[in-house]
Amino acid sequence: MNKKIFLFILCLFLLAGIAWAAGEPQLTAPGGGEFDLVQNVVKYYGTSSRQVEARWGDYQLLADYLEYHHTQRMIVARGRVVIYQNNTPEKRKVQSAEITFDLNKNLIIAKEQVMIQVDTSIRAQGGYLEWDRANDRFKLMNDPQIEYDDWKITGKIVEGQLKSGIMTLIGPVYGANQDTVIKAGRLIAERQKEVFYLQDNPVVIRGKNELSANEIIYDLKTKKVSAKGILKTKITENN
């Protein structure tokens, strides 16, 4: 068979998302695509009504535009990008304006308007996410915000492990719900124990009462507070 004809047929198969090697993502592109034979890169396009879709393992990815770098096994997606991890009890979701997924390293990097849905109770957003799926570690930066049950918490950096349910917010940290305000230089949240560990000049304010100590432990179930080190309390008078 003529080499050019063979490459053309191969290109059509790749663009249609058919007959990929085992373990490779299956992709569909309603807007068509292009195949760079030199760089071994396939470019996929969506339409105004349908996005590009990629599926592999328990993942599903949707985007307006997608590149698959076959040699590096790298996916680069742009425009209303969403990754679903379907076969988990939490059904995690990451969405962003741009996402790069290194399939070899199992590493996700998301940029701009990042949102990660950890489970039904925890959601985080920021400007930049590194999610090392292989080692179950993530880092969220650029004005990160956490919604944790009824809490809304902000800091400078959020680091954690999703499987263990542990997140560390590096501050200054500020959090609030309907009746309590917390401040600290560092907050460690443990999902399984349902507690916050407030460290580095922590303060808890509830109504007129303000409590500070070397470390404060806040029980999310009972809403009780315990302290380590020198405990200080004061009552804030209303003007």
GROMACS .gro file of C-alpha atoms in nm:
model
  239
    1MET     CA    1   0.000   0.000   0.000
    2ASN     CA    2   0.122   0.351  -0.084
    3LYS     CA    3   0.272   0.511   0.230
    4LYS     CA    4   0.069   0.831   0.193
    5ILE     CA    5  -0.256   0.636   0.157
    6PHE     CA    6  -0.170   0.426   0.463
    7LEU     CA    7  -0.100   0.736   0.673
    8PHE     CA    8  -0.422   0.897   0.553
    9ILE     CA    9  -0.627   0.591   0.654
   10LEU     CA   10  -0.447   0.577   0.989
   11CYS     CA   11  -0.524   0.945   1.043
   12LEU     CA   12  -0.895   0.883   0.981
   13PHE     CA   13  -0.901   0.607   1.239
   14LEU     CA   14  -0.726   0.823   1.496
   15LEU     CA   15  -0.953   1.120   1.435
   16ALA     CA   16  -1.260   0.901   1.474
   17GLY     CA   17  -1.135   0.764   1.804
   18ILE     CA   18  -1.134   0.405   1.675
   19ALA     CA   19  -0.883   0.121   1.718
   20TRP     CA   20  -0.650   0.277   1.974
   21ALA     CA   21  -0.399   0.059   2.153
   22ALA     CA   22  -0.500  -0.090   2.486
   23GLY     CA   23  -0.487   0.168   2.763
   24GLU     CA   24  -0.504   0.465   2.526
   25PRO     CA   25  -0.793   0.713   2.556
   26GLN     CA   26  -1.090   0.675   2.325
   27LEU     CA   27  -1.171   1.016   2.174
   28THR     CA   28  -1.456   1.158   1.968
   29ALA     CA   29  -1.454   1.498   1.801
   30PRO     CA   30  -1.784   1.630   1.662
   31GLY     CA   31  -1.600   1.921   1.499
   32GLY     CA   32  -1.337   1.706   1.329
   33GLY     CA   33  -0.964   1.721   1.380
   34GLU     CA   34  -0.611   1.725   1.243
   35PHE     CA   35  -0.320   1.481   1.264
   36ASP     CA   36   0.036   1.613   1.278
   37LEU     CA   37   0.240   1.321   1.140
   38VAL     CA   38   0.574   1.480   1.233
   39GLN     CA   39   0.491   1.560   1.597
   40ASN     CA   40   0.255   1.261   1.638
   41VAL     CA   41  -0.013   1.491   1.776
   42VAL     CA   42  -0.385   1.470   1.711
   43LYS     CA   43  -0.597   1.785   1.745
   44TYR     CA   44  -0.969   1.753   1.814
   45TYR     CA   45  -1.240   2.016   1.783
   46GLY     CA   46  -1.583   2.045   1.936
   47THR     CA   47  -1.884   2.235   1.805
   48SER     CA   48  -2.111   2.496   1.958
   49SER     CA   49  -2.347   2.221   2.075
   50ARG     CA   50  -2.112   1.926   2.142
   51GLN     CA   51  -1.772   1.907   2.307
   52VAL     CA   52  -1.479   1.678   2.243
   53GLU     CA   53  -1.501   1.370   2.467
   54ALA     CA   54  -1.223   1.142   2.588
   55ARG     CA   55  -1.265   0.826   2.796
   56TRP     CA   56  -1.003   0.601   2.954
   57GLY     CA   57  -1.015   0.390   3.268
   58ASP     CA   58  -1.265   0.549   3.507
   59TYR     CA   59  -1.210   0.899   3.364
   60GLN     CA   60  -1.424   1.106   3.131
   61LEU     CA   61  -1.301   1.439   2.990
   62LEU     CA   62  -1.501   1.703   2.805
   63ALA     CA   63  -1.351   2.011   2.636
   64ASP     CA   64  -1.404   2.253   2.349
   65TYR     CA   65  -1.059   2.169   2.210
   66LEU     CA   66  -0.818   1.885   2.282
   67GLU     CA   67  -0.472   1.774   2.177
   68TYR     CA   68  -0.343   1.423   2.232
   69HIS     CA   69   0.036   1.391   2.219
   70HIS     CA   70   0.064   1.023   2.142
   71THR     CA   71   0.437   0.978   2.206
   72GLN     CA   72   0.429   1.148   2.547
   73ARG     CA   73   0.078   1.018   2.629
   74MET     CA   74  -0.021   1.373   2.718
   75ILE     CA   75  -0.367   1.531   2.690
   76VAL     CA   76  -0.399   1.910   2.665
   77ALA     CA   77  -0.756   2.038   2.683
   78ARG     CA   78  -0.890   2.394   2.663
   79GLY     CA   79  -1.226   2.567   2.688
   80ARG     CA   80  -1.487   2.457   2.946
   81VAL     CA   81  -1.278   2.158   3.048
   82VAL     CA   82  -1.424   1.904   3.289
   83ILE     CA   83  -1.273   1.577   3.413
   84TYR     CA   84  -1.499   1.327   3.588
   85GLN     CA   85  -1.369   1.033   3.790
   86ASN     CA   86  -1.677   0.815   3.772
   87ASN     CA   87  -1.596   0.486   3.943
   88THR     CA   88  -1.544   0.628   4.292
   89PRO     CA   89  -1.800   0.676   4.571
   90GLU     CA   90  -1.723   1.050   4.574
   91LYS     CA   91  -1.748   1.094   4.192
   92ARG     CA   92  -1.480   1.362   4.194
   93LYS     CA   93  -1.478   1.636   3.935
   94VAL     CA   94  -1.219   1.891   3.821
   95GLN     CA   95  -1.307   2.177   3.590
   96SER     CA   96  -1.098   2.461   3.452
   97ALA     CA   97  -1.028   2.676   3.147
   98GLU     CA   98  -0.722   2.460   3.068
   99ILE     CA   99  -0.614   2.117   3.189
  100THR     CA  100  -0.306   1.909   3.109
  101PHE     CA  101  -0.316   1.539   3.197
  102ASP     CA  102   0.009   1.340   3.188
  103LEU     CA  103  -0.117   0.982   3.155
  104ASN     CA  104   0.224   0.828   3.231
  105LYS     CA  105   0.267   1.018   3.559
  106ASN     CA  106  -0.108   1.031   3.636
  107LEU     CA  107  -0.062   1.404   3.693
  108ILE     CA  108  -0.326   1.670   3.635
  109ILE     CA  109  -0.239   2.040   3.605
  110ALA     CA  110  -0.529   2.286   3.579
  111LYS     CA  111  -0.501   2.658   3.511
  112GLU     CA  112  -0.752   2.943   3.543
  113GLN     CA  113  -1.095   2.921   3.706
  114VAL     CA  114  -1.013   2.589   3.871
  115MET     CA  115  -1.279   2.405   4.067
  116ILE     CA  116  -1.240   2.062   4.227
  117GLN     CA  117  -1.534   1.871   4.374
  118VAL     CA  118  -1.388   1.634   4.632
  119ASP     CA  119  -1.721   1.493   4.748
  120THR     CA  120  -2.070   1.619   4.827
  121SER     CA  121  -1.941   1.816   5.129
  122ILE     CA  122  -1.608   1.958   5.005
  123ARG     CA  123  -1.543   2.184   4.710
  124ALA     CA  124  -1.236   2.395   4.637
  125GLN     CA  125  -1.154   2.663   4.382
  126GLY     CA  126  -0.850   2.867   4.286
  127GLY     CA  127  -0.630   2.971   3.997
  128TYR     CA  128  -0.385   2.679   3.971
  129LEU     CA  129  -0.403   2.311   4.063
  130GLU     CA  130  -0.145   2.033   4.067
  131TRP     CA  131  -0.300   1.693   4.135
  132ASP     CA  132  -0.056   1.402   4.159
  133ARG     CA  133  -0.299   1.113   4.126
  134ALA     CA  134  -0.024   0.851   4.152
  135ASN     CA  135   0.080   0.967   4.501
  136ASP     CA  136  -0.260   1.108   4.606
  137ARG     CA  137  -0.131   1.461   4.658
  138PHE     CA  138  -0.271   1.791   4.541
  139LYS     CA  139  -0.178   2.158   4.569
  140LEU     CA  140  -0.419   2.445   4.501
  141MET     CA  141  -0.285   2.800   4.471
  142ASN     CA  142  -0.374   3.152   4.352
  143ASP     CA  143  -0.645   3.268   4.594
  144PRO     CA  144  -0.775   2.925   4.695
  145GLN     CA  145  -1.114   2.897   4.864
  146ILE     CA  146  -1.261   2.594   5.036
  147GLU     CA  147  -1.626   2.512   5.100
  148TYR     CA  148  -1.622   2.250   5.375
  149ASP     CA  149  -1.974   2.158   5.492
  150ASP     CA  150  -2.114   2.496   5.601
  151TRP     CA  151  -1.770   2.658   5.625
  152LYS     CA  152  -1.612   2.896   5.374
  153ILE     CA  153  -1.235   2.916   5.421
  154THR     CA  154  -0.962   3.111   5.242
  155GLY     CA  155  -0.582   3.094   5.252
  156LYS     CA  156  -0.275   3.122   5.030
  157ILE     CA  157  -0.207   2.755   4.955
  158VAL     CA  158  -0.406   2.435   5.005
  159GLU     CA  159  -0.224   2.101   5.011
  160GLY     CA  160  -0.363   1.759   5.086
  161GLN     CA  161  -0.441   1.398   5.014
  162LEU     CA  162  -0.790   1.315   4.892
  163LYS     CA  163  -0.799   0.947   4.987
  164SER     CA  164  -0.694   1.014   5.346
  165GLY     CA  165  -0.921   1.319   5.364
  166ILE     CA  166  -0.649   1.549   5.502
  167MET     CA  167  -0.606   1.907   5.382
  168THR     CA  168  -0.365   2.175   5.505
  169LEU     CA  169  -0.436   2.543   5.444
  170ILE     CA  170  -0.140   2.776   5.472
  171GLY     CA  171  -0.240   3.127   5.561
  172PRO     CA  172  -0.326   3.366   5.675
  173VAL     CA  173  -0.634   3.146   5.703
  174TYR     CA  174  -0.980   3.291   5.752
  175GLY     CA  175  -1.296   3.084   5.785
  176ALA     CA  176  -1.656   3.146   5.880
  177ASN     CA  177  -1.991   2.973   5.905
  178GLN     CA  178  -2.322   3.096   6.045
  179ASP     CA  179  -2.207   3.138   6.405
  180THR     CA  180  -1.826   3.110   6.422
  181VAL     CA  181  -1.517   3.279   6.277
  182ILE     CA  182  -1.173   3.117   6.277
  183LYS     CA  183  -0.832   3.273   6.207
  184ALA     CA  184  -0.490   3.107   6.198
  185GLY     CA  185  -0.159   3.087   6.020
  186ARG     CA  186  -0.227   2.721   5.939
  187LEU     CA  187  -0.533   2.497   5.939
  188ILE     CA  188  -0.528   2.118   5.912
  189ALA     CA  189  -0.863   1.957   5.830
  190GLU     CA  190  -0.916   1.584   5.888
  191ARG     CA  191  -1.229   1.457   5.718
  192GLN     CA  192  -1.245   1.119   5.893
  193LYS     CA  193  -1.217   1.269   6.242
  194GLU     CA  194  -1.421   1.575   6.140
  195VAL     CA  195  -1.191   1.821   6.315
  196PHE     CA  196  -0.998   2.137   6.237
  197TYR     CA  197  -0.652   2.187   6.390
  198LEU     CA  198  -0.580   2.559   6.406
  199GLN     CA  199  -0.214   2.650   6.447
  200ASP     CA  200   0.014   2.956   6.435
  201ASN     CA  201  -0.169   3.220   6.642
  202PRO     CA  202  -0.516   3.067   6.610
  203VAL     CA  203  -0.829   3.253   6.714
  204VAL     CA  204  -1.189   3.136   6.739
  205ILE     CA  205  -1.467   3.395   6.766
  206ARG     CA  206  -1.824   3.303   6.852
  207GLY     CA  207  -2.061   3.583   6.934
  208LYS     CA  208  -1.890   3.810   7.188
  209ASN     CA  209  -1.642   3.541   7.294
  210GLU     CA  210  -1.292   3.522   7.151
  211LEU     CA  211  -1.050   3.240   7.231
  212SER     CA  212  -0.681   3.209   7.142
  213ALA     CA  213  -0.410   2.954   7.229
  214ASN     CA  214  -0.099   2.784   7.089
  215GLU     CA  215  -0.323   2.533   6.910
  216ILE     CA  216  -0.700   2.507   6.892
  217ILE     CA  217  -0.892   2.193   6.800
  218TYR     CA  218  -1.241   2.251   6.664
  219ASP     CA  219  -1.478   1.950   6.657
  220LEU     CA  220  -1.707   1.987   6.357
  221LYS     CA  221  -1.965   1.742   6.493
  222THR     CA  222  -2.006   1.879   6.844
  223LYS     CA  223  -1.884   2.235   6.770
  224LYS     CA  224  -1.675   2.208   7.086
  225VAL     CA  225  -1.336   2.375   7.111
  226SER     CA  226  -1.030   2.247   7.299
  227ALA     CA  227  -0.698   2.428   7.332
  228LYS     CA  228  -0.331   2.344   7.386
  229GLY     CA  229  -0.082   2.576   7.552
  230ILE     CA  230  -0.163   2.909   7.712
  231LEU     CA  231  -0.533   2.981   7.675
  232LYS     CA  232  -0.660   3.335   7.645
  233THR     CA  233  -1.020   3.447   7.629
  234LYS     CA  234  -1.186   3.784   7.600
  235ILE     CA  235  -1.528   3.928   7.547
  236THR     CA  236  -1.574   4.175   7.263
  237GLU     CA  237  -1.820   4.448   7.359
  238ASN     CA  238  -2.055   4.584   7.095
  239ASN     CA  239  -2.030   4.956   7.028
   0.00000   0.00000   0.00000
